PDB file of C-alpha atoms in Angstrom:
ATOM      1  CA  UNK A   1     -24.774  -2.183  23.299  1.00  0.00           C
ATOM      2  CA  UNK A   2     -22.101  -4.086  21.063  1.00  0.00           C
ATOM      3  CA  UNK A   3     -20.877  -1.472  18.005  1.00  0.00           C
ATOM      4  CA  UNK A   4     -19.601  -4.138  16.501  1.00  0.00           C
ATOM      5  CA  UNK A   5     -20.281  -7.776  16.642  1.00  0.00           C
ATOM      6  CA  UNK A   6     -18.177 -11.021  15.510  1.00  0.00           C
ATOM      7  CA  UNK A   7     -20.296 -13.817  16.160  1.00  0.00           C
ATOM      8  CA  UNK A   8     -17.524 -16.184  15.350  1.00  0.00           C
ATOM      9  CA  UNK A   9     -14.990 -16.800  17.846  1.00  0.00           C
ATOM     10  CA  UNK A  10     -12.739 -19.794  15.749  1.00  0.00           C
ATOM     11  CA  UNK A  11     -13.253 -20.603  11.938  1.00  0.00           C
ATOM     12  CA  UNK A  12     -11.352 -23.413  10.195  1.00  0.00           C
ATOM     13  CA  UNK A  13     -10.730 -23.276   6.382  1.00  0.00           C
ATOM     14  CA  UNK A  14      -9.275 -25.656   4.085  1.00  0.00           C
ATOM     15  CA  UNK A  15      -5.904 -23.943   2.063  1.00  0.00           C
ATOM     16  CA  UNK A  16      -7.239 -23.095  -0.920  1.00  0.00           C
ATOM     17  CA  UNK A  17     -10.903 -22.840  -0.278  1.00  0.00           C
ATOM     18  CA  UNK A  18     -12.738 -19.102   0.599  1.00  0.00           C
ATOM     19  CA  UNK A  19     -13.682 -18.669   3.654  1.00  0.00           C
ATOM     20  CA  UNK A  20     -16.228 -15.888   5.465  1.00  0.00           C
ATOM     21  CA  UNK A  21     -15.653 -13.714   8.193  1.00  0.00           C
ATOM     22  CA  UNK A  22     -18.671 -12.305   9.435  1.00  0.00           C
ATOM     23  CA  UNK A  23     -19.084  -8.700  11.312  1.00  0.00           C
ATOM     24  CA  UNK A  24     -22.321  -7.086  12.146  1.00  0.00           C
ATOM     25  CA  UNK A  25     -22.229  -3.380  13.196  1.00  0.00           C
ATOM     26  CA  UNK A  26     -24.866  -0.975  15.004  1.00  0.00           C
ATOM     27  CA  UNK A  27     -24.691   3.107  14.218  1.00  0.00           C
ATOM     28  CA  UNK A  28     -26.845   5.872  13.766  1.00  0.00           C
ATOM     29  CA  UNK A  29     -24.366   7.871  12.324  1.00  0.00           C
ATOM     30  CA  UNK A  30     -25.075   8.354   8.179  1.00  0.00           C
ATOM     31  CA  UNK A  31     -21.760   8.792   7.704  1.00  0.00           C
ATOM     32  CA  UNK A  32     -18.782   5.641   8.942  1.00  0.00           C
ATOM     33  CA  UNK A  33     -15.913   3.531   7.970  1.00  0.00           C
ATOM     34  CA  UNK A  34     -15.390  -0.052   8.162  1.00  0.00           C
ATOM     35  CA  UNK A  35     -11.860  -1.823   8.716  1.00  0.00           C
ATOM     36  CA  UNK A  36     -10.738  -5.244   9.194  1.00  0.00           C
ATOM     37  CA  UNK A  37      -7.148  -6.068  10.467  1.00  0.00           C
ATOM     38  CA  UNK A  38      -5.162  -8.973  10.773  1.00  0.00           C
ATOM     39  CA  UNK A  39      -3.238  -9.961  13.955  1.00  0.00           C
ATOM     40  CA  UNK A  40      -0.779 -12.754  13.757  1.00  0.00           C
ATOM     41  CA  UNK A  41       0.824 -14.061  17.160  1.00  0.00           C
ATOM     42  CA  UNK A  42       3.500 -11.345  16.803  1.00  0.00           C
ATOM     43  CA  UNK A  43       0.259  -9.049  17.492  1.00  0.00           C
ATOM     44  CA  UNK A  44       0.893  -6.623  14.984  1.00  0.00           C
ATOM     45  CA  UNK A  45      -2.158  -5.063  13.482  1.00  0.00           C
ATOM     46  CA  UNK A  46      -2.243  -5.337   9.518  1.00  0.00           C
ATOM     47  CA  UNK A  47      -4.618  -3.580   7.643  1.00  0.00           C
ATOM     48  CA  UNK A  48      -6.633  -5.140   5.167  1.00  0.00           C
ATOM     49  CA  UNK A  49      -9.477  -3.497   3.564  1.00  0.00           C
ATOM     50  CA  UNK A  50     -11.790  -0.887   4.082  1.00  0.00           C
ATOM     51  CA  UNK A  51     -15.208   0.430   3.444  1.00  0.00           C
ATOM     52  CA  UNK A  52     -16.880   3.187   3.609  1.00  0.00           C
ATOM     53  CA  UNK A  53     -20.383   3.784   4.689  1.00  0.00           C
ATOM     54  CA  UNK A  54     -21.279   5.842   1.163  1.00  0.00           C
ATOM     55  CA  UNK A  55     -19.297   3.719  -1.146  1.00  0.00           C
ATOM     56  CA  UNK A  56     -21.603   1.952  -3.608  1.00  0.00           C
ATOM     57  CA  UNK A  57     -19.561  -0.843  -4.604  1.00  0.00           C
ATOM     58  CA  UNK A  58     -18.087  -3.463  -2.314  1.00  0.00           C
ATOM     59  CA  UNK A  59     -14.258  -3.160  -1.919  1.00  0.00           C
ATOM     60  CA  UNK A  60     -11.719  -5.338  -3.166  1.00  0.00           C
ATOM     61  CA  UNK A  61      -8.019  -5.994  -2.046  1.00  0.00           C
ATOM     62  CA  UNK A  62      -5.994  -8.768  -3.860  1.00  0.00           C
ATOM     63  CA  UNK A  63      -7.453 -12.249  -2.005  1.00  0.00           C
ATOM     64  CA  UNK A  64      -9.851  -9.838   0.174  1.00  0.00           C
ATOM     65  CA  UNK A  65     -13.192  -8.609  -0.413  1.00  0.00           C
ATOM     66  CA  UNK A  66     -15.691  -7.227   1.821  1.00  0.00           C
ATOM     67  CA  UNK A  67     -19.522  -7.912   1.405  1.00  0.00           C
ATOM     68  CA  UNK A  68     -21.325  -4.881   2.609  1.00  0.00           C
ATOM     69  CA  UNK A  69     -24.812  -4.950   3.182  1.00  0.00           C
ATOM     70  CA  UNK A  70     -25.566  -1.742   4.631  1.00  0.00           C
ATOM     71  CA  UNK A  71     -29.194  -2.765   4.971  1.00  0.00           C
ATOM     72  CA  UNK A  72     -28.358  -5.325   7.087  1.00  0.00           C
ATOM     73  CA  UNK A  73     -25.554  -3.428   8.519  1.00  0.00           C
ATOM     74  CA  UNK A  74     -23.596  -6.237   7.880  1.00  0.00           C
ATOM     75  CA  UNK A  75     -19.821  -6.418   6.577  1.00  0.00           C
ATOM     76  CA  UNK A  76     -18.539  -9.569   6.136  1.00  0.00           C
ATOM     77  CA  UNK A  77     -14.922 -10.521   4.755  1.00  0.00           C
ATOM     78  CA  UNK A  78     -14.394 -13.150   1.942  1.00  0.00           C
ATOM     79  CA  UNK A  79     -10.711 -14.318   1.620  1.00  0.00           C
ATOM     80  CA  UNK A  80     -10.209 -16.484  -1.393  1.00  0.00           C
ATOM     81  CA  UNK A  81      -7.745 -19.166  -1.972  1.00  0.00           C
ATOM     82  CA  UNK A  82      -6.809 -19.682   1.807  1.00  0.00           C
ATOM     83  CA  UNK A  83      -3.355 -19.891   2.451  1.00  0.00           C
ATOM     84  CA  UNK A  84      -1.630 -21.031   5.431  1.00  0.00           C
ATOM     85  CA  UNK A  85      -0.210 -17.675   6.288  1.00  0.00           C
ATOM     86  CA  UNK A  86      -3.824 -16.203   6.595  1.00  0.00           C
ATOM     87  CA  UNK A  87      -3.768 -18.199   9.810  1.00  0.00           C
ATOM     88  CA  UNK A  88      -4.163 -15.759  12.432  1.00  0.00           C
ATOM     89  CA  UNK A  89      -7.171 -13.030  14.327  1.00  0.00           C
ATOM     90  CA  UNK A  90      -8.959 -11.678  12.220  1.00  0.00           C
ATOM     91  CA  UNK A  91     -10.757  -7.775  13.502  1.00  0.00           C
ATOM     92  CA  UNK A  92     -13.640  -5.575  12.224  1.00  0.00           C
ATOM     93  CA  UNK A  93     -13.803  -2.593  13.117  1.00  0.00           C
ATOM     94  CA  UNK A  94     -15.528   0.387  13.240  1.00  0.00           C
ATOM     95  CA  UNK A  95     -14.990   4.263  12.890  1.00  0.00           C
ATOM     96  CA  UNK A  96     -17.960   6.659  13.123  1.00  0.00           C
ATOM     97  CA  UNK A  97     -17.423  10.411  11.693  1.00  0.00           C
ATOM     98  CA  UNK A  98     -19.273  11.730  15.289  1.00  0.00           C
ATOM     99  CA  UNK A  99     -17.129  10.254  17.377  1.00  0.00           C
ATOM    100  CA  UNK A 100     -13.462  11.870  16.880  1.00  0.00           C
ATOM    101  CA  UNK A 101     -12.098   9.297  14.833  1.00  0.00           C
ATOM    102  CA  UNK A 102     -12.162   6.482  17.491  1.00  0.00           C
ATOM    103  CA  UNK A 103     -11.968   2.987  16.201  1.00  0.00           C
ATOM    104  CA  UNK A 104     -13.702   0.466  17.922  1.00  0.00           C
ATOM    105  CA  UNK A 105     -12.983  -3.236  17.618  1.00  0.00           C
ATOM    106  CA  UNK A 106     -15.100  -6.413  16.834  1.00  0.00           C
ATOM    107  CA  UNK A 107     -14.443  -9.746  19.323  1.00  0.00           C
ATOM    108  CA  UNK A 108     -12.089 -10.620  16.738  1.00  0.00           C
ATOM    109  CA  UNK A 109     -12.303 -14.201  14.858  1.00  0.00           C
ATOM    110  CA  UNK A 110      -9.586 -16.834  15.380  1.00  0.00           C
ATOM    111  CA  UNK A 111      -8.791 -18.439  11.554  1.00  0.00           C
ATOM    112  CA  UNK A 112      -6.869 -21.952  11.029  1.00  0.00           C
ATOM    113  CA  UNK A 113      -5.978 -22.688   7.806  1.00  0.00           C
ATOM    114  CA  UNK A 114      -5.545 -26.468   7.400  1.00  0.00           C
ATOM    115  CA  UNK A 115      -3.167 -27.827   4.560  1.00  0.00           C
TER     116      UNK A 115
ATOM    117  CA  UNK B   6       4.665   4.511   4.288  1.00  0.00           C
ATOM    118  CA  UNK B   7       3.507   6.336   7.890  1.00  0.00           C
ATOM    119  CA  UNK B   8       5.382   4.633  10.656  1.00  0.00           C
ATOM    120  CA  UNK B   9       4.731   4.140  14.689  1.00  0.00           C
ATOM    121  CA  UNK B  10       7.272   3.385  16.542  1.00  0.00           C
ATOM    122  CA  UNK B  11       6.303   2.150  20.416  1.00  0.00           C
ATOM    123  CA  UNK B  12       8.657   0.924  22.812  1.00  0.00           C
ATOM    124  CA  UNK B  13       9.394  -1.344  24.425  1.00  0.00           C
ATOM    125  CA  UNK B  14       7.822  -4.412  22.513  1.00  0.00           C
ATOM    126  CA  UNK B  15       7.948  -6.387  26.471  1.00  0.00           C
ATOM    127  CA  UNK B  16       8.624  -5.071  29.517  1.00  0.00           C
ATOM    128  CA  UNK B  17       8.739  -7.334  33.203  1.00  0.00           C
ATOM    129  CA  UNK B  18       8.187  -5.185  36.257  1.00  0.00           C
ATOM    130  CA  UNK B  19       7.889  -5.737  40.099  1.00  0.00           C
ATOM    131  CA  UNK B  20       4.516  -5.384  41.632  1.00  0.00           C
ATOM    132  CA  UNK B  21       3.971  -1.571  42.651  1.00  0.00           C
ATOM    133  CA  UNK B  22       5.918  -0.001  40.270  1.00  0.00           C
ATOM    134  CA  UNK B  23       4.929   1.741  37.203  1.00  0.00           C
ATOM    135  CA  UNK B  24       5.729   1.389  33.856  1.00  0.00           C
ATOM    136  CA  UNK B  25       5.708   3.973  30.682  1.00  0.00           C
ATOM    137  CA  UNK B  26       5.067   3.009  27.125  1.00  0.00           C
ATOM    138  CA  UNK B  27       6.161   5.283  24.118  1.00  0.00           C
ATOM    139  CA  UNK B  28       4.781   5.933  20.890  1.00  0.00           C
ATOM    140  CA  UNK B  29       6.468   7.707  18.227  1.00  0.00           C
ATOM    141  CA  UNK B  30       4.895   8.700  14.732  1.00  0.00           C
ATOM    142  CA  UNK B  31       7.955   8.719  12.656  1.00  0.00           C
ATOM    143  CA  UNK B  32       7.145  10.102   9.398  1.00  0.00           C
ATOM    144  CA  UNK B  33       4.251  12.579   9.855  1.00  0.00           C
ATOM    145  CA  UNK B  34       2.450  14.511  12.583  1.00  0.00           C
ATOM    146  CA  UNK B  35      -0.345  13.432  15.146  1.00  0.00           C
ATOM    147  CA  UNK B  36      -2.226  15.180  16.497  1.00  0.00           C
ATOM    148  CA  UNK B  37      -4.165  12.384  18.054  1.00  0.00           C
ATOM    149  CA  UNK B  38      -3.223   8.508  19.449  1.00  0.00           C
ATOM    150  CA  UNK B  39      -5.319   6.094  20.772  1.00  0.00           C
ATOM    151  CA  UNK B  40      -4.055   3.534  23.247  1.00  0.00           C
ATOM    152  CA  UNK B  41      -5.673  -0.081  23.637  1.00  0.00           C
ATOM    153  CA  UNK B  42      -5.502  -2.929  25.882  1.00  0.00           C
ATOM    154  CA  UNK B  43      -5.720  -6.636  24.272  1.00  0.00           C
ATOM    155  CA  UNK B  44      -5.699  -9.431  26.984  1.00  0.00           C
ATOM    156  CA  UNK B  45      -5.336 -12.586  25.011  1.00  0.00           C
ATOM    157  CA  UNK B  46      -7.820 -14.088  22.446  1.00  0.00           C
ATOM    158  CA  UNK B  47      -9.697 -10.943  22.631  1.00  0.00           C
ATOM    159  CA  UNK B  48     -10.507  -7.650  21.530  1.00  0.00           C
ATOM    160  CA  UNK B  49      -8.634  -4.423  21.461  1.00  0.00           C
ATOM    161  CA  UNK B  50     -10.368  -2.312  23.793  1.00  0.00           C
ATOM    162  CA  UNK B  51     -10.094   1.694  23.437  1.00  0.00           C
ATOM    163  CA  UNK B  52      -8.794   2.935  26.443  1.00  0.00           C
ATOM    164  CA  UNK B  53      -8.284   7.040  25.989  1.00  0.00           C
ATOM    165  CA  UNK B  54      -7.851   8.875  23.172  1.00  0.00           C
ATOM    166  CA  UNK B  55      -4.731  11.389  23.780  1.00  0.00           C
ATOM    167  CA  UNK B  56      -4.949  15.247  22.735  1.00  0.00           C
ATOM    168  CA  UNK B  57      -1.733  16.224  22.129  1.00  0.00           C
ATOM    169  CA  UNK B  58      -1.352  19.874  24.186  1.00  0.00           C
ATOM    170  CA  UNK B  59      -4.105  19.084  25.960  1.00  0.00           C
ATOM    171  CA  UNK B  60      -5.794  16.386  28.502  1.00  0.00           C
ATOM    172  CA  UNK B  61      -6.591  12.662  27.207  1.00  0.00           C
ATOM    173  CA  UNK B  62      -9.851  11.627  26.546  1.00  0.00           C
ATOM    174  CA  UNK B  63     -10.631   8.270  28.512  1.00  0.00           C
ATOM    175  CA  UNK B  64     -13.164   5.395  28.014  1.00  0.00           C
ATOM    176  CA  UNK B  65     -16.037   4.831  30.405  1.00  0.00           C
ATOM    177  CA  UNK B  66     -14.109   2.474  33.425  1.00  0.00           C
ATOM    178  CA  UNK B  67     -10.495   3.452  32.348  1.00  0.00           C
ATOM    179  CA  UNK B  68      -8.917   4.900  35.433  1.00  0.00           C
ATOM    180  CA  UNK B  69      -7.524   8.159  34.992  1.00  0.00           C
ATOM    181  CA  UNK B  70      -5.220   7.465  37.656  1.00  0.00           C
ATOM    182  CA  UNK B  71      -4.074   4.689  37.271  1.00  0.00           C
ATOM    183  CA  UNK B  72      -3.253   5.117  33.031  1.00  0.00           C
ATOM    184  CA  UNK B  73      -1.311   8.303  32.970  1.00  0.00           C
ATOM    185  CA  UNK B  74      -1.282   9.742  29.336  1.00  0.00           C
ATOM    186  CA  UNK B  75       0.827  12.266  28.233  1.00  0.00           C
ATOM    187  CA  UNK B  76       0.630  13.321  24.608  1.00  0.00           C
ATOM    188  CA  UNK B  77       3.622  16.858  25.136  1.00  0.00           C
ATOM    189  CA  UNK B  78       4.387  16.769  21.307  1.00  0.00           C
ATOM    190  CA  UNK B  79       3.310  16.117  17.545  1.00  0.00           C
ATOM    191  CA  UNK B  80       4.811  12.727  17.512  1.00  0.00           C
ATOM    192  CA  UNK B  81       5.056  11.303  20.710  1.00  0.00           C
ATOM    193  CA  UNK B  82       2.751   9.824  23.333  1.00  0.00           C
ATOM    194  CA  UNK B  83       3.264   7.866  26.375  1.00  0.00           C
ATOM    195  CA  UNK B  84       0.937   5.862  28.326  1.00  0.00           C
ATOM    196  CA  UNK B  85       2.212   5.233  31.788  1.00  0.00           C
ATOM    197  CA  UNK B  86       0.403   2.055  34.266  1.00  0.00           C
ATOM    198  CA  UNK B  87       1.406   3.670  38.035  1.00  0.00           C
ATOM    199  CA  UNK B  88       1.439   1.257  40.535  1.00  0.00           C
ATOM    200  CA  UNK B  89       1.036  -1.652  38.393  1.00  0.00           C
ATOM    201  CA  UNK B  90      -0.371  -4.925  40.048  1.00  0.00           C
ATOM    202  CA  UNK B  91      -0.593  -8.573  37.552  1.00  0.00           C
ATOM    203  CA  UNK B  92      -4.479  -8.113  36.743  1.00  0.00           C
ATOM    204  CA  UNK B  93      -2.769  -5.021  34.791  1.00  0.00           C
ATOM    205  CA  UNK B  94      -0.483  -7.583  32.581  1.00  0.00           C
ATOM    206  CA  UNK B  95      -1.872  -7.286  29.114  1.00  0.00           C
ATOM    207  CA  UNK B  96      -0.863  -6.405  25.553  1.00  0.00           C
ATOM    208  CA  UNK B  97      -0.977  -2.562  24.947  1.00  0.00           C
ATOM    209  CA  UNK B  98      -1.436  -1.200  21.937  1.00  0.00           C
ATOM    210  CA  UNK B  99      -1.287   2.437  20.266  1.00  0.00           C
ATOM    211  CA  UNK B 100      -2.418   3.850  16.985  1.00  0.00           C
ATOM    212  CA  UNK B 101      -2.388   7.097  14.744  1.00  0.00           C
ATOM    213  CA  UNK B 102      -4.517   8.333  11.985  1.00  0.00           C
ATOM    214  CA  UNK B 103      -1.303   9.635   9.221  1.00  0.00           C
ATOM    215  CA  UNK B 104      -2.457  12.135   6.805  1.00  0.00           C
ATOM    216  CA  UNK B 105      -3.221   9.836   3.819  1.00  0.00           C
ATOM    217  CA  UNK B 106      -5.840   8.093   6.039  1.00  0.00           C
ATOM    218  CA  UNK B 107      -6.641   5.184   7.823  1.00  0.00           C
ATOM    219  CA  UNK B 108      -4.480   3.842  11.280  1.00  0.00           C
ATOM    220  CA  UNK B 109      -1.108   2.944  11.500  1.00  0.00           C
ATOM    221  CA  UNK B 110      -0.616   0.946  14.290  1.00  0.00           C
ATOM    222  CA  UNK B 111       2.520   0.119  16.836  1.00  0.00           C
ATOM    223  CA  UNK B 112       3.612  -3.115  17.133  1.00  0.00           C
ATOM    224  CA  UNK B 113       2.665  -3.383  20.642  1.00  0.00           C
ATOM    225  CA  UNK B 114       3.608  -3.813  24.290  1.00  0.00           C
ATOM    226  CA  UNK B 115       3.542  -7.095  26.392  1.00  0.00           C
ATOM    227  CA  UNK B 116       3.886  -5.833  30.066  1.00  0.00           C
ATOM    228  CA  UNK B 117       3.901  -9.098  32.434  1.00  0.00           C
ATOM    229  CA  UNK B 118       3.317  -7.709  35.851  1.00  0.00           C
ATOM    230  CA  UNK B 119       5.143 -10.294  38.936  1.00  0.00           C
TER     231      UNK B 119
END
């Protein structure tokens, strides 16, 4: 079964405007971080935010936020006031505490920013 | 910040010949690296987990074989593709957990296969 799920393969955003990223997850593990990264063309993998599985409040990072619904198991990334640098894949990911630290990746989403 | 360092960024080889991938934590200790494989417009998918001192850990329908990992000190670990054939062109990727937390990532491998 899919850990993690991005049910978005390409998303197009106007600069300026906020745009969602959506990531589902599946665990039975209490206790397990979320990531997403950012991979440009070069394919370097940029860290953008993280969340943890007991954290109460949803966590922030300049333009990125992440809206956890641990209910739904659902972890979705809001970046605000697109630029046309945030062009680029965009991966959730998933690290559960029983299973040595491994991070395993979402099917990554493809963002265009248009001007 | 914590820094890996994997080399080389692209590397062109013959058919049959294998190929070995290093990556270096720079500024702190690892006791652990994971390798990944990223074939274009897709995932990053775990393949092993390397122990350093000891054997690497690999994913259900890696072949042991066939992706040699060696992981002989604190800082470095190298992932070596024996006998490589073109379905094994792909972008290969490793990463480190650094004290303060989270991954730190290399910046990749591109091995074309001809």
């Amino acid at each position: 079964a899919q850990k993690i799920t991005q049910t978005q393969p390409g998303m197009f955003v106007q600069e300026k405007e906020a745009v969602t990223l959506d990531c589902t997850y599946d665990t039975s593990d209490p206790s397990y971080g979320l990531f997403w990264y950012k991979q440009p063309s070069s394919g370097e993998m940029i860290f953008l935010i993280y969340q943890g599985s007991y954290d109460q409040q949803n966590a922030t990072e300049g333009r990125y936020s992440l809206n956890f619904q641990k209910a739904r198991k659902s972890a979705n990334l809001v970046i605000s006031a697109s630029q046309l640098g945030d062009s680029a894949m965009y991966f959730c990911a998933m690290r559960e505490k029983n299973q040595g630290g491994k991070l395993i990746f979402g099917q990554g989403t493809e963002l265009s920013v248009k001007p | 910040g914590a820094v890996v360092s994997q080399h080389p960024s692209w590397v062109i080889c013959k058919s049959g010949t294998s190929v070995k991938i290093e990556c270096r934590s720079l500024d702190f200790q690892a006791t652990t690296m994971f390798w990944y494989r990223q074939f274009p417009k897709q995932s990053l998918m775990l393949m092993a987990t390397s122990n350093e001192g000891s054997k690497a850990t690999y994913e259900q329908g890696v072949e042991k074989d066939k992706f040699l990992i060696n992981h002989a000190s604190l800082t470095l670990s190298t992932l070596t593709v024996t006998s490589a054939h073109p379905e094994d062109s792909s972008f290969y990727i490793c990463s480190a957990s650094p004290p303060a937390g989270g991954y730190t990532f290399g910046s990749g491998t591109r091995l074309t296969v001809v």
